[in-house]
Coordinates of C-alpha atoms in Angstrom, one line a residue:
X214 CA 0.0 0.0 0.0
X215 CA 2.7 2.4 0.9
X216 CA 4.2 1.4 -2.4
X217 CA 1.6 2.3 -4.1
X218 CA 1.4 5.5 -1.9
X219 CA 5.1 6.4 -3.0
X220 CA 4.2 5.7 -6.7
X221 CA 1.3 7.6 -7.3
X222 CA 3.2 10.9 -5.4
X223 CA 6.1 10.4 -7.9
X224 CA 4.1 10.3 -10.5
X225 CA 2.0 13.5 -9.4
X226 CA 5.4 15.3 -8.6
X227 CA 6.9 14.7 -12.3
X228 CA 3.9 15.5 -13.7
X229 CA 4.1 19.2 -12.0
X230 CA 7.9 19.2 -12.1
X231 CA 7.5 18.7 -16.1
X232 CA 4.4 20.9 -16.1
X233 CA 6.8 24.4 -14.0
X234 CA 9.8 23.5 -16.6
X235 CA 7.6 23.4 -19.8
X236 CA 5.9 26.8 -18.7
X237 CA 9.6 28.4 -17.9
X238 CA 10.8 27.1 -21.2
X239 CA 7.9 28.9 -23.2
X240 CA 8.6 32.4 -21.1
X241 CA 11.8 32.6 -21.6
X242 CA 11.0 31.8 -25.5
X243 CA 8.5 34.1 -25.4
X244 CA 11.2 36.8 -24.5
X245 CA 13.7 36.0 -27.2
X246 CA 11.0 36.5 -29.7
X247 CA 9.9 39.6 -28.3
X248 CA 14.1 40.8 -28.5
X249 CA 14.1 39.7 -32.0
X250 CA 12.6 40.8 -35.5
X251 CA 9.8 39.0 -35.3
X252 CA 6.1 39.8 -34.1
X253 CA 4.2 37.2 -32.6
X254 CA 0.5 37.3 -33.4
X255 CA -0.7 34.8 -31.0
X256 CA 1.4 35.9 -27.7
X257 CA -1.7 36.4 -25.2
X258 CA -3.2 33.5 -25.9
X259 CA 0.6 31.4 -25.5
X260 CA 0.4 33.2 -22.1
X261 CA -2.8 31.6 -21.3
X262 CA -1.2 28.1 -21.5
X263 CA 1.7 28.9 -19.1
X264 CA -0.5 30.3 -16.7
X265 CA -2.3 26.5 -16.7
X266 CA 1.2 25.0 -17.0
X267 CA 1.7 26.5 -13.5
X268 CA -1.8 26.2 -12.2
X269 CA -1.1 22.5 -12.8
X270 CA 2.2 22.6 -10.8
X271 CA 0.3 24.3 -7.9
X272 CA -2.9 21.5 -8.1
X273 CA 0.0 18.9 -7.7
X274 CA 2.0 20.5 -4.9
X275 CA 1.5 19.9 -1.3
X276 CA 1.1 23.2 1.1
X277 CA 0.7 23.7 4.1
X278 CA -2.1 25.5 5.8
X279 CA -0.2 29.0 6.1
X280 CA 0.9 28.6 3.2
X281 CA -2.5 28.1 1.1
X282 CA -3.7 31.2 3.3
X283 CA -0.6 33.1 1.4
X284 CA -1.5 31.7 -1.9
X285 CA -5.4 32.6 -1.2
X286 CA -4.9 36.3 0.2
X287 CA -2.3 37.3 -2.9
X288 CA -4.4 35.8 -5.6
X289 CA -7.4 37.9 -4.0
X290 CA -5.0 40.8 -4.8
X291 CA -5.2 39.8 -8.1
X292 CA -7.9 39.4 -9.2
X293 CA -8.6 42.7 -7.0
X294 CA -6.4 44.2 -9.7
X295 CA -7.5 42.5 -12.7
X296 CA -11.0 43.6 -12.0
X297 CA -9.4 47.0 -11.6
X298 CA -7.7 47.4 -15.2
X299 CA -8.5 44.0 -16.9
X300 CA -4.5 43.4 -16.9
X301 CA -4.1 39.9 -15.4
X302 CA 0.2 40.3 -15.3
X303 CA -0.3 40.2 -11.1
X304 CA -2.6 37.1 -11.1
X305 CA 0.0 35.1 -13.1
X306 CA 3.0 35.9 -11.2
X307 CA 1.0 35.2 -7.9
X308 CA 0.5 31.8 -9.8
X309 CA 4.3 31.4 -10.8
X310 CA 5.7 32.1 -7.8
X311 CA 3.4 29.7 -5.8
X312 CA 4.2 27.1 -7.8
X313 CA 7.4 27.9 -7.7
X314 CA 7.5 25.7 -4.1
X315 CA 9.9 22.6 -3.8
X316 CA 11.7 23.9 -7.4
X317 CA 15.3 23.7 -7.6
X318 CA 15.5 27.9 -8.3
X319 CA 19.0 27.7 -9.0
X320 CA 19.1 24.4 -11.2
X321 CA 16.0 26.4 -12.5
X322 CA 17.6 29.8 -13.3
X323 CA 20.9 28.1 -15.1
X324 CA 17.9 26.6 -17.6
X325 CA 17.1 30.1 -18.0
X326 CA 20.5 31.3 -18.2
X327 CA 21.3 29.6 -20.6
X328 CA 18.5 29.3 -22.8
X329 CA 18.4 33.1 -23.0
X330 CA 22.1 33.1 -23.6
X331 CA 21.6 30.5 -26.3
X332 CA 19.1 32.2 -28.0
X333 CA 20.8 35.9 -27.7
X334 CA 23.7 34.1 -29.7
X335 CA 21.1 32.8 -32.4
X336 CA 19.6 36.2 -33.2
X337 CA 23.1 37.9 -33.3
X338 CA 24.5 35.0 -35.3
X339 CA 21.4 35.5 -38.0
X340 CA 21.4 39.4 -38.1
X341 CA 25.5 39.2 -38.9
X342 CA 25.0 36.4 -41.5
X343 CA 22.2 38.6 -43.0
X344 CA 19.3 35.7 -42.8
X345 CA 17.1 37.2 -40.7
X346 CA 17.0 40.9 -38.6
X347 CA 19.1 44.1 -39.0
X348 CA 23.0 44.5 -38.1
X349 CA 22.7 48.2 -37.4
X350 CA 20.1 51.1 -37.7
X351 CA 20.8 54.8 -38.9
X352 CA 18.8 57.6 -37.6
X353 CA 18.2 59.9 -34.5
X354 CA 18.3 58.4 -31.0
X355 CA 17.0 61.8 -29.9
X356 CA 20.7 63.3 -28.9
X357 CA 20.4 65.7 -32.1
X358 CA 22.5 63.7 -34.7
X359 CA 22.5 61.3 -36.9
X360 CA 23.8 58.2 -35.3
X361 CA 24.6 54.5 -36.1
X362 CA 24.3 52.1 -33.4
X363 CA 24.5 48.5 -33.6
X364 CA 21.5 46.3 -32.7
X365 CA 22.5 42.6 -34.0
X366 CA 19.0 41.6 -34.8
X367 CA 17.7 43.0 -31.3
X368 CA 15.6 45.9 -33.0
X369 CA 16.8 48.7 -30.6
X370 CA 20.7 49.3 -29.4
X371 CA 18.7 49.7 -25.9
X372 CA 17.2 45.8 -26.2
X373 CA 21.0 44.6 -27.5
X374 CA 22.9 46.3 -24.1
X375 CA 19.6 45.8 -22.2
X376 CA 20.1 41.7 -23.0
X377 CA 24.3 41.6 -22.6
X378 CA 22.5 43.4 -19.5
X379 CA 20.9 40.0 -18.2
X380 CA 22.7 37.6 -18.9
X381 CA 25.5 39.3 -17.4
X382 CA 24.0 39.9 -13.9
X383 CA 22.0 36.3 -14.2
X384 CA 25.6 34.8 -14.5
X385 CA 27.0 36.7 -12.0
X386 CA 24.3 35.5 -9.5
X387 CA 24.7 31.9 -10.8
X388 CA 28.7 31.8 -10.9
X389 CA 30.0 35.0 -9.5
X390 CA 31.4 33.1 -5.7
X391 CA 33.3 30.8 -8.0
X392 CA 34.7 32.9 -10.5
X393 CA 38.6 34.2 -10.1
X394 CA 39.4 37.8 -10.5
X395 CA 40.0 37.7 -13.8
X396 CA 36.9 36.1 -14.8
X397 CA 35.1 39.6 -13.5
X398 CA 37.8 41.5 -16.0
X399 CA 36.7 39.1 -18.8
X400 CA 32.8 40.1 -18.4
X401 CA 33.4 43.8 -17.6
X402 CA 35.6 43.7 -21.2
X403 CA 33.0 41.8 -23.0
X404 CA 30.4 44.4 -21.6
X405 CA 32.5 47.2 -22.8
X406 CA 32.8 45.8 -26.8
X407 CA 29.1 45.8 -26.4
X408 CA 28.4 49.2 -25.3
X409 CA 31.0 50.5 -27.8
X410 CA 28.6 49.3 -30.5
X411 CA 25.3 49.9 -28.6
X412 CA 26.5 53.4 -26.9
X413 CA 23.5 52.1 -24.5
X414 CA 24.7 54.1 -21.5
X415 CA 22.4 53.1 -18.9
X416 CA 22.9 49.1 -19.3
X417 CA 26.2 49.4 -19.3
X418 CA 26.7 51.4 -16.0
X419 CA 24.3 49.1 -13.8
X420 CA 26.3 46.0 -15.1
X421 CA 29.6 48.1 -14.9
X422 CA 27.9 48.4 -10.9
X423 CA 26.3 45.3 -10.4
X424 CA 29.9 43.3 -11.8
X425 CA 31.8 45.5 -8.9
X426 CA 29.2 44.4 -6.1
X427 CA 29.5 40.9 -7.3
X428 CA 33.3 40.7 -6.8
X429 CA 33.5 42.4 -3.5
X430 CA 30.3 39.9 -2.2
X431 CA 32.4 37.1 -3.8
X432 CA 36.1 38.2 -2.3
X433 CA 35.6 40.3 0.3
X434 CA 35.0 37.6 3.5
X435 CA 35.2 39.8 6.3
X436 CA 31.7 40.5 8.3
X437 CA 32.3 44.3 8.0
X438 CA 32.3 44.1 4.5
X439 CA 29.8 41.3 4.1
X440 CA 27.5 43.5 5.9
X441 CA 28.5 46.9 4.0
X442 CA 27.6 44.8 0.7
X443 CA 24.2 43.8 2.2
X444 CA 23.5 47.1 3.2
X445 CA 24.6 49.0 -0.2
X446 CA 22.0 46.3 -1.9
X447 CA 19.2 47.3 0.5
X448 CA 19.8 51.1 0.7
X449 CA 20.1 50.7 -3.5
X450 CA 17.2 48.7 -3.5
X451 CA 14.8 51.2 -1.3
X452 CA 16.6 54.0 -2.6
X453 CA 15.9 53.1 -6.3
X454 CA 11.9 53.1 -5.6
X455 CA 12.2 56.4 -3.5
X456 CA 14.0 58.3 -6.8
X457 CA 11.1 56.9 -8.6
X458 CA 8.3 58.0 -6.6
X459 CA 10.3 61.3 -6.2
X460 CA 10.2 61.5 -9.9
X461 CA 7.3 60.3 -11.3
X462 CA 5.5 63.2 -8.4
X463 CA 7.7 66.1 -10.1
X464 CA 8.0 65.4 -13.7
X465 CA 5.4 68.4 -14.5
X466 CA 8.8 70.6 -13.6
X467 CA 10.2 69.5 -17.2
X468 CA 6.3 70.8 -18.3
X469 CA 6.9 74.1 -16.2
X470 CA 10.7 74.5 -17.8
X471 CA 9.8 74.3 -21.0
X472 CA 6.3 76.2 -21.8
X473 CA 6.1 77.9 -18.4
X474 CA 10.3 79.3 -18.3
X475 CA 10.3 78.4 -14.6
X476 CA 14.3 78.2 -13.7
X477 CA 13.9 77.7 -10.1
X478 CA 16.5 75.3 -8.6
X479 CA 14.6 72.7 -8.2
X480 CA 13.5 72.6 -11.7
X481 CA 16.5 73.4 -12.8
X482 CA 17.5 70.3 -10.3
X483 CA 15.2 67.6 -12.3
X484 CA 15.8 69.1 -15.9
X485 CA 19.4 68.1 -15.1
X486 CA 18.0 64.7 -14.1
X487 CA 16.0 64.4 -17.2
X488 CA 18.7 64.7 -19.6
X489 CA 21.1 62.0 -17.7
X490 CA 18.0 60.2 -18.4
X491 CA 18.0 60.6 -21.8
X492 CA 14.6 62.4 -21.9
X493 CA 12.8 59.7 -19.6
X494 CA 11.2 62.0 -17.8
X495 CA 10.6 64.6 -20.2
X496 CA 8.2 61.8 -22.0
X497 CA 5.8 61.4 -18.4
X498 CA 4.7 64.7 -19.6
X499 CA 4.4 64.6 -23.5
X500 CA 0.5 63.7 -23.1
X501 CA -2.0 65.1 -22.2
X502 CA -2.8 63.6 -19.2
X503 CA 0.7 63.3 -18.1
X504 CA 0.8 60.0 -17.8
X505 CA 2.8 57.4 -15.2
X506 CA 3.2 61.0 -12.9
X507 CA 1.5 60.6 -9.6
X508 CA -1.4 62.1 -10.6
X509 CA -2.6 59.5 -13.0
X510 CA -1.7 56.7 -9.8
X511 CA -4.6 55.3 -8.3
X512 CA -5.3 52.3 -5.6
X513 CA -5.3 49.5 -7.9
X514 CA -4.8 51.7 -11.3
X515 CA -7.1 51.5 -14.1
X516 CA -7.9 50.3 -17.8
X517 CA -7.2 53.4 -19.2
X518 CA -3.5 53.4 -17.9
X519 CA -1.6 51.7 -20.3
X520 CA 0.9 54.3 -22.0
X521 CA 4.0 53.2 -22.6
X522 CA 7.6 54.7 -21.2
X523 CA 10.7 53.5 -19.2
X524 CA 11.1 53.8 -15.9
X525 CA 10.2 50.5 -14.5
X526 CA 9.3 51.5 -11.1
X527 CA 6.9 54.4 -12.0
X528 CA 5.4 51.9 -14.1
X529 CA 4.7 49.4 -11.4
X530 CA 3.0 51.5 -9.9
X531 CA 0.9 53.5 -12.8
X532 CA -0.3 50.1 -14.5
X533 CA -1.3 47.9 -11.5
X534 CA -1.7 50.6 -8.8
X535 CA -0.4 51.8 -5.4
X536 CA -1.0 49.0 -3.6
X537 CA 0.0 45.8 -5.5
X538 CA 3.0 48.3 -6.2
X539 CA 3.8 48.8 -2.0
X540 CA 3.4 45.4 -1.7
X541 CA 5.0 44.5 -4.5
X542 CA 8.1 46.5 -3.6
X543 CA 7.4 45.4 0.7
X544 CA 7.9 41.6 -0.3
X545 CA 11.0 42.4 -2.0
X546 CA 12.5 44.4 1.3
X547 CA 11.4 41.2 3.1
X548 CA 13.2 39.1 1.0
X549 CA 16.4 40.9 1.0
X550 CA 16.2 40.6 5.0
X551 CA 15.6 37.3 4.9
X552 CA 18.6 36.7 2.2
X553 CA 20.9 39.0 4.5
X554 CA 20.0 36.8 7.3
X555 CA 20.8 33.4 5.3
X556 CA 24.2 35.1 4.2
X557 CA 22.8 34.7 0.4
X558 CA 24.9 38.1 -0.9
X559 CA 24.6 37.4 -4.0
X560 CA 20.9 37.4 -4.5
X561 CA 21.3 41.0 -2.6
X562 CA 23.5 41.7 -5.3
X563 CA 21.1 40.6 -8.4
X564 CA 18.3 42.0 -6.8
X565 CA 19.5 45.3 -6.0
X566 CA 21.2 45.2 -10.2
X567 CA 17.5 44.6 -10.8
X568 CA 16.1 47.5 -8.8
X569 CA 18.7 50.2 -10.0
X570 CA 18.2 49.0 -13.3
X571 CA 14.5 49.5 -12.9
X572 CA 14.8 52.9 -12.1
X573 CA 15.1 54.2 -15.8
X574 CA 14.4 51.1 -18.0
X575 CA 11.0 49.0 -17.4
X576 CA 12.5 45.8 -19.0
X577 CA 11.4 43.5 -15.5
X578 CA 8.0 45.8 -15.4
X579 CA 6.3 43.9 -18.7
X580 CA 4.1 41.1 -19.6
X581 CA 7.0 38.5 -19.6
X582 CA 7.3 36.5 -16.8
X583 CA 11.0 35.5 -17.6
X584 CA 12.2 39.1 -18.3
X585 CA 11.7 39.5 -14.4
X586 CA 14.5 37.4 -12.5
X587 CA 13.1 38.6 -9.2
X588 CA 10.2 36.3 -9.4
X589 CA 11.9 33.7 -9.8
X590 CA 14.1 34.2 -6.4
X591 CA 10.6 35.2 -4.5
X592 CA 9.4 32.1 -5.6
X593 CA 12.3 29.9 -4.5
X594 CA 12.0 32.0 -1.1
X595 CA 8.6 32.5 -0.4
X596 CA 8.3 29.2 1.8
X597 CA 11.0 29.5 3.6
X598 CA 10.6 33.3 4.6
X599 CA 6.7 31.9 5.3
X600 CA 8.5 29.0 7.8
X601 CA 11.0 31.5 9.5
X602 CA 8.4 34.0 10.3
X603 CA 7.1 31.1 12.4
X604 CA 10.1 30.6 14.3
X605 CA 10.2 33.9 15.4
X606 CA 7.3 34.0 16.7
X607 CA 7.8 30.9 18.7
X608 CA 10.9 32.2 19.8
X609 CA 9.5 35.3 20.8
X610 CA 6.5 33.1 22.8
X611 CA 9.6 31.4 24.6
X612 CA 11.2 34.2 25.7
X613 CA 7.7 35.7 27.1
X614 CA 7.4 32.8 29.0
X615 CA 11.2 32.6 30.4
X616 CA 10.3 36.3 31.4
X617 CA 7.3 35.8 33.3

């Protein structure tokens, strides 16, 4: 009978195992097509059968009581918010990362590593053989000139630096504790030739960042500097929402500056912003409802908010709301607690990458679950950071006790 028992749970598990995998596999496809040339006409309904792939993983998964009261509460949230603005992006990473329980994240996220890596190679390799997708484009990047930039099949010289981008800090989670010194010289080079043909500034200074952070979590052993690098990733982390906020509620200055000649400091302040920027802010206000500024944020957002820009974090929280944005960004500070207390550095490191990266490109804020590699680490963490709440407050219960 036990046999029998053991057989049928095996079976169960491969079948949700095999059911997670297949649905990774499709994202991270469903990237790479979205990076190259080509338009896929059929890419909500493909989303549709991932977000069953991993409904299936979570019908076959065993969880425990506080954990099904997670799973219930968040997908309330989402279907909150896709009542809200008929965008159902929250509900299917609530599903992802639930079923993202008793996955091997790491084993997972080399899949994904290389994959993307794989298929990066594959567009370049078509676009320089002339097959299939553009080596270069010719025109005005909106710095006044004329300018050739390199894309390598990617479309954009943003999408080609934005994807050396990934890969590089993915790897660097992945690999960076084992690699020698010299390894981080190779990948800062190799990021360099990249952004001499891109000239994709932004990508190349939050690798050029996250590639330093990486070594000094990898090399520097000492608890001072362990907990320096834990504490840079937190205060970048936090800090890189904050800017956000900060701009997103002042863009209407780079209105005021330009039709309204207001050269106060502060304007003058954030006109200096925009144009490190490269005009990211300056496009919050090139509508006519200003959209992604504050004043277009609402509790749980809205249909109508669904203009396009960078800026990842402003749009968090201008196309799903305020509040699937604070907790959102809340279960990301909890997670980089609970990796500060499990000595995980690295993931401090990728995360925060992520978040400063966020600040003026919206690659992780999109309808592609493997864009975003924070999901993927929530869900490989969410259980645990569930179990050691628990412990707390049992050893919080002990200590009353021992008191009284």
């Amino acid at each position: 009978m036990k046999n029998m028992e053991n057989n049928y749970r095996s079976f169960f598990s491969k079948i949700a195992n095999y059911s997670f995998y297949t649905g990774v596999i499709i994202e991270v496809l469903l990237v790479l097509i979205d990076k190259s040339a080509y338009t896929n006409p059929i890419e909500g309904q493909i989303f549709r059968i991932t977000f069953l792939l991993f409904l299936v993983k979570i019908v076959f998964t065993r969880y425990s009581l506080k954990e099904y009261m997670a799973i219930f509460l968040f997908c309330a949230l989402g279907v909150v918010s896709y009542c809200a603005t008929g965008r159902n992006e929250v509900i299917r990473i609530i599903i992802f990362i639930a079923a993202s329980k008793d996955i091997d994240m790491k084993k997972c996220l080399k899949a994904v590593f290389y994959m993307t890596l794989a298929g990066c190679i594959v567009i370049m390799f078509l676009s320089v053989t002339g097959i299939y997708g553009a080596v270069s484009l010719t025109r005005d990047y909106g710095r006044g000139s004329i300018e050739t930039r390199y894309v390598l099949g990617m479309g954009h010289p943003n999408a080609l630096q934005c994807m050396v981008w990934a890969v590089t800090v993915l790897g660097l989670y992945l690999y960076g504790e084992k690699m020698k010194w010299f390894q981080y010289g190779l990948v800062l080079l190799l990021n360099i030739g990249f952004f001499l043909l891109t000239d994709s500034k932004t990508s190349f200074l939050v690798t050029f960042f996250a590639i330093g952070m990486a070594f000094l979590a990898a090399k520097w052993r000492y608890i001072r500097g362990q907990k320096f690098i834990a504490g840079a990733g937190i205060f970048a982390t936090v800090g890189s929402v904050g800017i956000s906020v900060v701009i997103a509620a002042n863009a209407y200055r780079i209105y005021d500056y330009v039709w309204h000649f207001d050269r106060s400091p502060i304007t003058l302040l954030f006109f200096r912003l925009n144009e490190i920027l490269n005009g990211r802010i300056r496009i919050l206000v090139e509508n006519n409802r200003f959209e992604g500024t504050v004043q277009t944020w609402s509790l749980f957002s809205r249909p109508e908010n669904n203009y396009f820009f960078d800026m990842g974090w402003v749009r968090l929280f201008y196309w799903f709301g305020v509040i699937p944005g604070i907790v959102f960004v809340a279960f990301v500070i909890w997670f980089l607690i609970y990796c500060y207390r499990k000595k995980d550095y690295m993931a401090i490191t990728l995360t925060a990458a992520l978040a400063v990266y966020n600040i003026a490109e919206a690659h992780i804020i999109s309808d592609y679950l493997a864009r975003n590699y924070l999901f993927f680490l929530l869900g490989g963490a969410w259980c645990g950071m569930l179990k050691e709440v628990g412990r707390n407050k049992k050893k919080n219960e002990r200590r009353k006790g021992q008191n009284a």
